[in-house]
Short mmCIF file of C-alpha atoms and ligand atoms in Angstrom, two decimals:
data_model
loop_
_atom_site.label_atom_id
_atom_site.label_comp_id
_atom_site.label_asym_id
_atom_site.label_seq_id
_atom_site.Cartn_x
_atom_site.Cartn_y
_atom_site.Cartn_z
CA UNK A 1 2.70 -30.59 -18.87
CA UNK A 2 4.48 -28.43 -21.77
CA UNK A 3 2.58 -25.08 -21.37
CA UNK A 4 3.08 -22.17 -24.38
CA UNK A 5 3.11 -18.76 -23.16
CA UNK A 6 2.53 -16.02 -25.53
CA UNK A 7 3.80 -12.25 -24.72
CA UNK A 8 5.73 -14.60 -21.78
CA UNK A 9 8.60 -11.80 -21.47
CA UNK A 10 6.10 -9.05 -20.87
CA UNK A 11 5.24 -7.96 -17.59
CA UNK A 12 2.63 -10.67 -16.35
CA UNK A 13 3.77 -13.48 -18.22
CA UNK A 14 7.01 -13.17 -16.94
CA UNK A 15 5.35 -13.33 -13.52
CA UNK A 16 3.05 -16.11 -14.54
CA UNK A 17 6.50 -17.95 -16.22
CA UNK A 18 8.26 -18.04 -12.88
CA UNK A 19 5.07 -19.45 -11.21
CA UNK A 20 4.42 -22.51 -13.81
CA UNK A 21 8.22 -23.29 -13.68
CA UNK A 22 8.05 -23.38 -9.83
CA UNK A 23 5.20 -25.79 -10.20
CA UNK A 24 6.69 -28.63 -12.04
CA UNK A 25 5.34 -27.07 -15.71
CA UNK A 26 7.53 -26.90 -18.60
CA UNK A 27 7.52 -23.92 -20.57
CA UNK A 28 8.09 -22.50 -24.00
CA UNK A 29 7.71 -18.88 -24.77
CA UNK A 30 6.93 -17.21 -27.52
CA UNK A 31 7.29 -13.30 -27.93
CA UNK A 32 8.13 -10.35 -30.38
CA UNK A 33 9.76 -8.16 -27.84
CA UNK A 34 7.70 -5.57 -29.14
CA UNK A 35 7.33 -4.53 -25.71
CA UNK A 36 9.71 -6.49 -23.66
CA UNK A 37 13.58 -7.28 -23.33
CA UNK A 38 14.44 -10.95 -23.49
CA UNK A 39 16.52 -10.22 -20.60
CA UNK A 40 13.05 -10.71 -18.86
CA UNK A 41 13.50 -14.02 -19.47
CA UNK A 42 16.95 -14.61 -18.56
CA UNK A 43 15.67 -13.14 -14.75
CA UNK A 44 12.54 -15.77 -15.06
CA UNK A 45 14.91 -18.76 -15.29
CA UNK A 46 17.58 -17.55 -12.86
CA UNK A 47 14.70 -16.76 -10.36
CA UNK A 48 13.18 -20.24 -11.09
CA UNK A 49 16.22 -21.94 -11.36
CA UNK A 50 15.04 -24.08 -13.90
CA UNK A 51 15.14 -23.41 -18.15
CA UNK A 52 12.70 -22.55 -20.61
CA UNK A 53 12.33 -22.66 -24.22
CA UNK A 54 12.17 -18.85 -25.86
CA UNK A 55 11.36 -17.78 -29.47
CA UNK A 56 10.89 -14.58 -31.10
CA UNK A 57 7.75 -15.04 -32.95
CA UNK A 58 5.19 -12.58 -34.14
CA UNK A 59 1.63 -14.53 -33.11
CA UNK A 60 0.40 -13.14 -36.50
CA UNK A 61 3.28 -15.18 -38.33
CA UNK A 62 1.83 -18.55 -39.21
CA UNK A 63 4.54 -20.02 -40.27
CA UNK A 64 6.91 -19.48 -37.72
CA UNK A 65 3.75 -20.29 -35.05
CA UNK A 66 3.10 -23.53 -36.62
CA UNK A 67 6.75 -24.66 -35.89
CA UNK A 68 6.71 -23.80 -32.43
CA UNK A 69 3.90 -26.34 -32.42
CA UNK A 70 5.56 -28.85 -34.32
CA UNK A 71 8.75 -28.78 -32.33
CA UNK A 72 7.13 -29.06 -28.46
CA UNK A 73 3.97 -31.72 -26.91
CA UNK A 74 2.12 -28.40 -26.07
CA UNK A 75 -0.65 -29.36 -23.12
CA UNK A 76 -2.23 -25.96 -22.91
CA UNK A 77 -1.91 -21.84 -24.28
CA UNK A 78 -1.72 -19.22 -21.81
CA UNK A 79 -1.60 -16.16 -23.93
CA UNK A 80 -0.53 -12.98 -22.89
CA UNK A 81 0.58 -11.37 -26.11
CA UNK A 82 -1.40 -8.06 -27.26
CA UNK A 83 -0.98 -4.22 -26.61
CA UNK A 84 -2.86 -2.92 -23.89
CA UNK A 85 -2.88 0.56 -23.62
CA UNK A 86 -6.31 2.42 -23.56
CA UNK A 87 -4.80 5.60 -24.62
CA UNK A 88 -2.85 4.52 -27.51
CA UNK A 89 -5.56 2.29 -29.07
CA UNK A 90 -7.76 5.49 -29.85
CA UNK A 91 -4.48 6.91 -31.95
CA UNK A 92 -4.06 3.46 -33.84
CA UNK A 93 -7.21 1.06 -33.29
CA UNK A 94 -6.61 -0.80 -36.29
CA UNK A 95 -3.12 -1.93 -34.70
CA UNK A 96 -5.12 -2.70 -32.38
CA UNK A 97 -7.57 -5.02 -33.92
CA UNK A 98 -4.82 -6.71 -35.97
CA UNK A 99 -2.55 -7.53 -33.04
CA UNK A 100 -4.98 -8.58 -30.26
CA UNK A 101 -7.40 -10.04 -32.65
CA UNK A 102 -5.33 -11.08 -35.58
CA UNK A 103 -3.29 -12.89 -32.75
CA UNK A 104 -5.95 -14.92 -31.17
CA UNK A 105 -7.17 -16.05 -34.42
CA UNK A 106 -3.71 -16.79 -35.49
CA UNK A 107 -2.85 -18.65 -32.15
CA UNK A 108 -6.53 -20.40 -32.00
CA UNK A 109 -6.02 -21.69 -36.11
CA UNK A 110 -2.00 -23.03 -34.90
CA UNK A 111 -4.06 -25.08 -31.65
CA UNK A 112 -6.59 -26.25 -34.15
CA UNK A 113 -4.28 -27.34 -36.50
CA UNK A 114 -1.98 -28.98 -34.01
CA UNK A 115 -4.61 -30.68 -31.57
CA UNK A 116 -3.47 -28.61 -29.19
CA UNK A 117 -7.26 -27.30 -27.20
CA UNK A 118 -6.68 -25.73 -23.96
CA UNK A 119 -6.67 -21.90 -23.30
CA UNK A 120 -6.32 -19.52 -20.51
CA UNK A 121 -6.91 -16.20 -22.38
CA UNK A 122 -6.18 -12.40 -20.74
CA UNK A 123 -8.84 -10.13 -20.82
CA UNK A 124 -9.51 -7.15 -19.10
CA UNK A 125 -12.21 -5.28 -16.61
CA UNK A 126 -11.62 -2.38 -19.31
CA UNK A 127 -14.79 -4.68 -21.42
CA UNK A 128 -17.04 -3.86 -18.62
CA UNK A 129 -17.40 0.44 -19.59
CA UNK A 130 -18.59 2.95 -17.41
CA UNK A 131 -21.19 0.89 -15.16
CA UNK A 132 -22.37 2.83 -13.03
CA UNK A 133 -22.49 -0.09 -10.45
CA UNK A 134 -19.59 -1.46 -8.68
CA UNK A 135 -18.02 -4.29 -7.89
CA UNK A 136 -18.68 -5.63 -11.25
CA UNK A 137 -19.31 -9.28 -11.18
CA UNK A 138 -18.79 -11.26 -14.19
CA UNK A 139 -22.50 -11.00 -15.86
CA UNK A 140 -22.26 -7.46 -16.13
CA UNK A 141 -23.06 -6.11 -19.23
CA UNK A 142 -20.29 -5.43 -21.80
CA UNK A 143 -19.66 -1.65 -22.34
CA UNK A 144 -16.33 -1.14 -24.29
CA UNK A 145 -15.31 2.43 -24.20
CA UNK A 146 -12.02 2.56 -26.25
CA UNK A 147 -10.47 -0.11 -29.16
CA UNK A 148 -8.48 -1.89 -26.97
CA UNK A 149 -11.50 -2.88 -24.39
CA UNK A 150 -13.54 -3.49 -27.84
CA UNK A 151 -10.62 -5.78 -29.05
CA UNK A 152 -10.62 -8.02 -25.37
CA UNK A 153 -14.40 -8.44 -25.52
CA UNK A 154 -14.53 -9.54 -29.52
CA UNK A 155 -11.86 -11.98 -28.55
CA UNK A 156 -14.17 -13.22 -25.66
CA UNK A 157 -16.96 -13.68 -28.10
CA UNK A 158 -15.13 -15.06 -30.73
CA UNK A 159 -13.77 -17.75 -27.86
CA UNK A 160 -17.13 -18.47 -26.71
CA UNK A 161 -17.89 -18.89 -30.27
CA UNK A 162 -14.51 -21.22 -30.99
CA UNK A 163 -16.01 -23.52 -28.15
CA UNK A 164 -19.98 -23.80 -29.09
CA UNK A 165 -18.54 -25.00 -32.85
CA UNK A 166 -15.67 -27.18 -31.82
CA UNK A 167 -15.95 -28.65 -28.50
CA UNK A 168 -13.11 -29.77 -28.10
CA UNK A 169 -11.84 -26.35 -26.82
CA UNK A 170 -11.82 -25.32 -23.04
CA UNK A 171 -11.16 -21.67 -22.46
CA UNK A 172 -11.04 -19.56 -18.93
CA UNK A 173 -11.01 -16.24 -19.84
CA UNK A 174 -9.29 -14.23 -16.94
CA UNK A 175 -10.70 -10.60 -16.92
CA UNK A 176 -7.81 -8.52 -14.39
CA UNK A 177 -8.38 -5.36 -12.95
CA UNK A 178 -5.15 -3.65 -12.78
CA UNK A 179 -2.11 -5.72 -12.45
CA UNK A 180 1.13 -3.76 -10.47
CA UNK A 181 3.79 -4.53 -8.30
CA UNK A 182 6.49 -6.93 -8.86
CA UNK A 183 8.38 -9.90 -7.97
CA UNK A 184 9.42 -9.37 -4.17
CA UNK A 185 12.85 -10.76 -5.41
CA UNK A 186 12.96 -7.16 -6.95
CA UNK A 187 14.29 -9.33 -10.41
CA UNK A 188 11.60 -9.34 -12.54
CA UNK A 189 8.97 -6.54 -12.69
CA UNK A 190 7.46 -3.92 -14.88
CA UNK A 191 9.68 -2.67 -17.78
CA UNK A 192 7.72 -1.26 -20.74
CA UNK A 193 9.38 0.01 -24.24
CA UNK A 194 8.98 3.85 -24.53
CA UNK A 195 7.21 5.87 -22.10
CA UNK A 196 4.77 3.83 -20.03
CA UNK A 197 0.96 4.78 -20.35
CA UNK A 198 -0.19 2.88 -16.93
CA UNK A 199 0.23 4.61 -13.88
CA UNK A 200 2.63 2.29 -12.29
CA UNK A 201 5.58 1.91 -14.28
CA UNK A 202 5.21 6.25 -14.51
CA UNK A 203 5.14 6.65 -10.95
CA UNK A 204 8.63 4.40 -10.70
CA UNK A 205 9.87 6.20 -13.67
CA UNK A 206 9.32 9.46 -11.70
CA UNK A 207 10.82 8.47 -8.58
CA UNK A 208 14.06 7.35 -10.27
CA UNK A 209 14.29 10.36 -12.32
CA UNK A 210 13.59 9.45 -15.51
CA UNK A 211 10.33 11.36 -15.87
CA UNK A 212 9.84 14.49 -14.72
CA UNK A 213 6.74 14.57 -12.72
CA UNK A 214 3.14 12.31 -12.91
CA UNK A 215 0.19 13.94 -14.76
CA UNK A 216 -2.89 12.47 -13.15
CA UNK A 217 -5.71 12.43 -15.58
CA UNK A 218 -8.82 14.25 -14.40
CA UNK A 219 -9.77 15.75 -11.43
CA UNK A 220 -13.29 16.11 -11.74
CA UNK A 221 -14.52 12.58 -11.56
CA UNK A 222 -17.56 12.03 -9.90
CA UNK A 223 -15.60 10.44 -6.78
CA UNK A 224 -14.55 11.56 -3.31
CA UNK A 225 -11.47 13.36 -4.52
CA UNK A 226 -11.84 13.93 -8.54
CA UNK A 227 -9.60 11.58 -9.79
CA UNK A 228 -10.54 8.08 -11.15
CA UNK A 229 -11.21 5.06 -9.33
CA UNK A 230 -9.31 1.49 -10.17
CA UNK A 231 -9.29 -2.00 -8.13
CA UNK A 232 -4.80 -2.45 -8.06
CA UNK A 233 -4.33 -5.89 -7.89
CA UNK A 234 -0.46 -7.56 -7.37
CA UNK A 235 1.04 -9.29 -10.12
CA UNK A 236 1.88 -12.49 -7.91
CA UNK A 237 -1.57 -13.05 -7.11
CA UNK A 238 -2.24 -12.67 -11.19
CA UNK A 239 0.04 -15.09 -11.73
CA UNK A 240 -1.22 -17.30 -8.94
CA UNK A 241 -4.44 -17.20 -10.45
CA UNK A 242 -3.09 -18.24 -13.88
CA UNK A 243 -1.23 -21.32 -12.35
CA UNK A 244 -5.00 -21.91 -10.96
CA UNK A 245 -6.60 -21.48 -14.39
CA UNK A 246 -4.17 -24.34 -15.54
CA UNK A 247 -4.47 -26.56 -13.33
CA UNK A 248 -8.50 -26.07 -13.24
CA UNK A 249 -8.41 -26.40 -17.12
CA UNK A 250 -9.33 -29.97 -18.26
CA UNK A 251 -12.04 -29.56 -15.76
CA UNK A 252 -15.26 -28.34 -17.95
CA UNK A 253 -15.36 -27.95 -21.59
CA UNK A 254 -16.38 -24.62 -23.27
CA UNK A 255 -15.74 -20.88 -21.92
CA UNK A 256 -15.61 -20.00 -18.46
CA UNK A 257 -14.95 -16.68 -17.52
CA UNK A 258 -13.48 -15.12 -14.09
CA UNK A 259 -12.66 -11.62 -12.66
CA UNK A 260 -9.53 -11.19 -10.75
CA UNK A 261 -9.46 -8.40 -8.50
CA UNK A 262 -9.27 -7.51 -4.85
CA UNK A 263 -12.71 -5.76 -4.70
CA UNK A 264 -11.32 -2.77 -3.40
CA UNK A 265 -11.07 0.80 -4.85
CA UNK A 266 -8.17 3.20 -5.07
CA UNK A 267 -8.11 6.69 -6.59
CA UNK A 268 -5.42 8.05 -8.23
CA UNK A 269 -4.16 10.69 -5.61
CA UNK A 270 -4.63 7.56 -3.12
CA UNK A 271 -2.36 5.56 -5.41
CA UNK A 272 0.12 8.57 -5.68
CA UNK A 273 0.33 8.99 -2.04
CA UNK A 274 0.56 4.96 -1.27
CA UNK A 275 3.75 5.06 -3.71
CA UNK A 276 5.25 8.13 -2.26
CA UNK A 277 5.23 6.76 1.20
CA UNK A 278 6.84 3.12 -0.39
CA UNK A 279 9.63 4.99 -2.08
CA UNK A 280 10.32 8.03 0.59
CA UNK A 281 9.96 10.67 -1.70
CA UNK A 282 7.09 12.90 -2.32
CA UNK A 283 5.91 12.64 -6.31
CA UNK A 284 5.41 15.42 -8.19
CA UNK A 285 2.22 15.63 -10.13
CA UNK A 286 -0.28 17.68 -11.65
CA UNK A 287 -4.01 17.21 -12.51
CA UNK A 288 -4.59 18.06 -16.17
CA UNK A 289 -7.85 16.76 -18.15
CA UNK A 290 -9.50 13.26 -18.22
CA UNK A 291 -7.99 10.75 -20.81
CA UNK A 292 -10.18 9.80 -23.37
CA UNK A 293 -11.94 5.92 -23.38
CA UNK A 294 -11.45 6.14 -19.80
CA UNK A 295 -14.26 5.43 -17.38
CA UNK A 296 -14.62 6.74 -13.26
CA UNK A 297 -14.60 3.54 -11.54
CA UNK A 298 -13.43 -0.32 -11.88
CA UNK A 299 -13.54 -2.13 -9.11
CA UNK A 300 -14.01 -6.05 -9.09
CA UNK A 301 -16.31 -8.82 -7.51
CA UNK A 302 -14.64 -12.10 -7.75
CA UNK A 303 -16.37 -14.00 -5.77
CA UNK A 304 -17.10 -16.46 -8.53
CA UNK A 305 -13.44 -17.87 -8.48
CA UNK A 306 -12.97 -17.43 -4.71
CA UNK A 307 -15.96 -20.03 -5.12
CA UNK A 308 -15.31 -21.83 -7.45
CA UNK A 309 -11.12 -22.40 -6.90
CA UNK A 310 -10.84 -20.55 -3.70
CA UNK A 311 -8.50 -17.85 -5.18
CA UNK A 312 -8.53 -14.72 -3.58
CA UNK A 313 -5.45 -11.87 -2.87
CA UNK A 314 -2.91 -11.93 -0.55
CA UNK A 315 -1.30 -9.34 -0.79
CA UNK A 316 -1.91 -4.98 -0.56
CA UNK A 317 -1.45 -1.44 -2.17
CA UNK A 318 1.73 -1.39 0.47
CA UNK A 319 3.03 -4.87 -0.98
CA UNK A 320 2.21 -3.66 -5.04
CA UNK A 321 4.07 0.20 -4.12
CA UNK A 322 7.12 -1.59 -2.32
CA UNK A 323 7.59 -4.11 -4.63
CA UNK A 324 7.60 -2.02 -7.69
CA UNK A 325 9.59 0.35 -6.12
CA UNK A 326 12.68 -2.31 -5.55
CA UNK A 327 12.48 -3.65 -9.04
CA UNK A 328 12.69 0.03 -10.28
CA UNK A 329 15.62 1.24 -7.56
CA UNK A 330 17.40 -2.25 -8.55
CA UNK A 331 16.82 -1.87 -12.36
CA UNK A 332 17.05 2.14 -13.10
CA UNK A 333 17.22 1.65 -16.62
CA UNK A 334 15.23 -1.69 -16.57
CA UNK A 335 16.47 -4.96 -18.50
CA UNK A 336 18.31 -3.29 -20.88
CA UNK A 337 20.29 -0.78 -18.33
P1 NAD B 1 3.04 -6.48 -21.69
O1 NAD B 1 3.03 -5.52 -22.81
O2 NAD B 1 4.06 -6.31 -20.62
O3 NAD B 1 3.18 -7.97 -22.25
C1 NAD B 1 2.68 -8.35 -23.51
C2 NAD B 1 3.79 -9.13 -24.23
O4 NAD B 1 3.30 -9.55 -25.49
C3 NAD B 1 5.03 -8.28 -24.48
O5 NAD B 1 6.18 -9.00 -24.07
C4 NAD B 1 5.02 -8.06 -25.98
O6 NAD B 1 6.33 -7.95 -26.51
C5 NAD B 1 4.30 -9.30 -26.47
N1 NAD B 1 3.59 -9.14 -27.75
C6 NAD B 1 2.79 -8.11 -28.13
N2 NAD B 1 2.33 -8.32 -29.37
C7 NAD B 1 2.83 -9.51 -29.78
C8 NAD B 1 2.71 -10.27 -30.97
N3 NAD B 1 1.98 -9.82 -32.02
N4 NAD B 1 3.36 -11.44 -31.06
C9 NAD B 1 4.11 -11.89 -30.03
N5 NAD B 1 4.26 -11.21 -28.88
C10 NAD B 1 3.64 -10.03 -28.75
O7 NAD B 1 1.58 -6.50 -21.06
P2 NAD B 1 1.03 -7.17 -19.72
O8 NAD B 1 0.71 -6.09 -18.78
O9 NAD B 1 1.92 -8.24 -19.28
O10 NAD B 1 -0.34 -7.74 -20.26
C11 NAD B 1 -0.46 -9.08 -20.67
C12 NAD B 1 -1.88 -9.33 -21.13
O11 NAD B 1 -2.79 -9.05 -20.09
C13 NAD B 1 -2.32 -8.50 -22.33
O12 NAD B 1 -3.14 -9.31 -23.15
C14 NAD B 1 -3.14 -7.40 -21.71
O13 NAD B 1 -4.10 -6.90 -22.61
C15 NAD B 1 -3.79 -8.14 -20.57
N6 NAD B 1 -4.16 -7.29 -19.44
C16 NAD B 1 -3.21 -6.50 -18.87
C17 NAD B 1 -3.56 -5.70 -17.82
C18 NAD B 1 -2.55 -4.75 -17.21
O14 NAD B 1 -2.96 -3.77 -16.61
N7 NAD B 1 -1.27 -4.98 -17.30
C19 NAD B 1 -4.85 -5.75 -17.30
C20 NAD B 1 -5.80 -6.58 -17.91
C21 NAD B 1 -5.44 -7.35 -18.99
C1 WQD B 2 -4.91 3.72 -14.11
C2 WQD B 2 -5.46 5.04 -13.64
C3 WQD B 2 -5.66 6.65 -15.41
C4 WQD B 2 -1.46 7.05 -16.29
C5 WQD B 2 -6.19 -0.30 -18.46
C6 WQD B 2 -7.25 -1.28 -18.84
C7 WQD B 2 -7.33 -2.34 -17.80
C8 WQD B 2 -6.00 -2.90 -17.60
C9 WQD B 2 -4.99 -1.90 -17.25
C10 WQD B 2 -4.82 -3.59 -19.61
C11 WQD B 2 -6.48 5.63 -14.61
C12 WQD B 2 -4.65 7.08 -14.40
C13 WQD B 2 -2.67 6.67 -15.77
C14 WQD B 2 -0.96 8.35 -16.02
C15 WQD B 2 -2.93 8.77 -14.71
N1 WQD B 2 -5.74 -3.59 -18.80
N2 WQD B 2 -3.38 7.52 -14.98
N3 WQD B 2 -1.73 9.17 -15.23
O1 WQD B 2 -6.44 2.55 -18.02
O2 WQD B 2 -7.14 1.88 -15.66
O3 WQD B 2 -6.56 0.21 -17.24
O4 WQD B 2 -4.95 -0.90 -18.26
O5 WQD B 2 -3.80 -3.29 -19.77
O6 WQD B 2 -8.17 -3.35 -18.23
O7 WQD B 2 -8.49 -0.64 -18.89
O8 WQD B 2 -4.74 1.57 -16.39
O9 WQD B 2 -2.59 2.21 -15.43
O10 WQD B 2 -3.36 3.30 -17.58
O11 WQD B 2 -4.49 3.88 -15.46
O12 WQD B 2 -3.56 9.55 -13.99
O13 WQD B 2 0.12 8.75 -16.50
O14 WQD B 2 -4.37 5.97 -13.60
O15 WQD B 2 -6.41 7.73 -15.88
O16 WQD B 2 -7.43 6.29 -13.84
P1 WQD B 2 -6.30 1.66 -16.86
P2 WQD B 2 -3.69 2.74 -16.26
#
């Protein structure tokens, strides 16, 4: 099968591109860089041992989409490309809406037009809001809190809708908690442009030196130790889950959706001191004020897909903090360095 990745440099599809090779999948990236190196992918296929087919595409670009299309037998989309960063999306929402949205209606028009029908889509716990009860399993309502958790849940309802009027479509709609960690290889891992806005990528940043110390956003949550509550969930078993999602694909027509998560809740200072104990050194930080659009707690139920295609995590916090660590200790500077 000849699966298209979009955003397939960036820091789970790279992942998710080493897992699909492994498994006998061909695959063909496309991706704009706009935050990722392409030297992402030159780590993918020297970790996979096996070649891919890369292009530097804007999804909004029709043209250049459509060709893709023309020039491969694509099976199935996984699509990865969009900007993801609850803080920046309340500066420029209408990026926002134009990138993740303008994409997936660019990307759905190219499958339409090219017969191409099967999509494994990445969405995001962010949709849920601030419930006040956790886990969240998947029928929980929809509360979006900032434009980029607004953008993830239009594109879920326009895919629902793309699949009532032409059912030929079959979507699984992936909603992940928070992805960290790394390839255990230490090759490929987290490496966004600019200074990252998830907690992860900081923290390494921080150790190495190239930040100066962690500001951890509100300390007067309502949770055992003030600071904000999130389910951490490895990038390996994301990926895993998206080699699932393929192979479970031609199974049922129409939109199924799944949360991937490990159903277990860790706070910010928790998370701080989990790292500092990977990496040996203690992590400077200070507790300013909350961060606006985000919520107290996120922590997922998935037993739906534990059901339904026996997925569940394999690996822990220890596993995410080590891991990331080595990618950041072996790549200072990251791709580019
Ligand atoms: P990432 O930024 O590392 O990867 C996204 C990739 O898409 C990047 O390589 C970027 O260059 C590319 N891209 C962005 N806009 C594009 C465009 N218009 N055309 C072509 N390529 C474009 O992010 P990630 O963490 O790997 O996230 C992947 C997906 O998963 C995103 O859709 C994100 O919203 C979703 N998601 C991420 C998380 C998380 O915490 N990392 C959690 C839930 C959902
Ligand atoms: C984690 C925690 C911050 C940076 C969002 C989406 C989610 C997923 C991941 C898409 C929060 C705190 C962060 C920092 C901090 N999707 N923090 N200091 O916002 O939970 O999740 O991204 O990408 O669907 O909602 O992820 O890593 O930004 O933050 O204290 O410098 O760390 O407040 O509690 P978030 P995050």
């Amino acid at each position: 099968m000849v699966i298209l990745v979009t955003g397939g440099a960036g820091f789970i599809g790279s992942h998710t591109c080493v897992e699909l090779l492994q498994n006998g999948y061909e695959v063909v990236v496309v991706d704009n860089h706009s935050n990722s190196s392409p030297g992402a992918l030159d780590e993918v296929q020297k970790l996979a041992g096996l070649p891919l087919t890369a292009y530097q595409v804007d999804l909004r670009d029709r043209k250049a989409l459509a060709e893709v299309f023309d020039a491969h037998p694509i099976d199935a989309v996984v699509h990865f490309a969009a900007k993801k960063a609850v803080g920046e999306s309340i500066q420029i929402p209408l990026d926002y809406f134009d990138i993740n949205i303008g994409g997936t209606t660019s990307l759905l028009r190219a499958m339409h037009e090219h017969g191409v029908y099967q999509l494994v889509f990445s969405s995001s716990c962010s949709i849920y809001g601030d419930s006040q009860k956790v886990p969240m399993a998947e029928e929980a309502p929809a509360g979006p809190t900032n434009p980029y958790a607004l953008s993830k849940w239009t594109c879920e309802q326009l895919l629902a809708e793309t699949c009532s009027r032409y059912p030929q479509f079959t979507v699984v709609s992936l909603r992940y908690f928070n992805p960290m960690g790394a390839h255990p290889s230490g090759r490929i891992g987290e490496d966004p442009r600019g200074v990252p806005h998830n907690v992860m990528p900081y923290l390494t940043q921080v150790a190495v030196g190239r930040l100066e110390r962690l500001s951890v956003f509100g300390g007067d949550y309502p949770t055992p130790d003030g600071s904000a509550i999130r389910d951490y969930i490895h990038v390996m078993d994301v990926a895993d889950g998206h080699r699932l999602a393929v192979e479970h694909l031609g199974e049922e027509p129409g939109m199924r959706v799944f949360n991937l998560g490990t159903g277990a809740g860790v706070s910010v200072l928790e998370l701080v001191e989990a790292f500092s104990a990977a990496c040996g050194k203690e992590i400077p930080y200070q507790v300013v004020d909350r961060r606006p659009g985000d919520v107290a707690r996120l922590i997922a139920d998935s037993s739906r897909v534990e059901r339904e295609w026996g997925w569940r995590t394999t690996r822990n916090l220890a596993a995410m903090c080590d891991d990331a660590w080595r990618f950041q200790r072996l790549n200072p500077n990251g791709y580019d360095g």
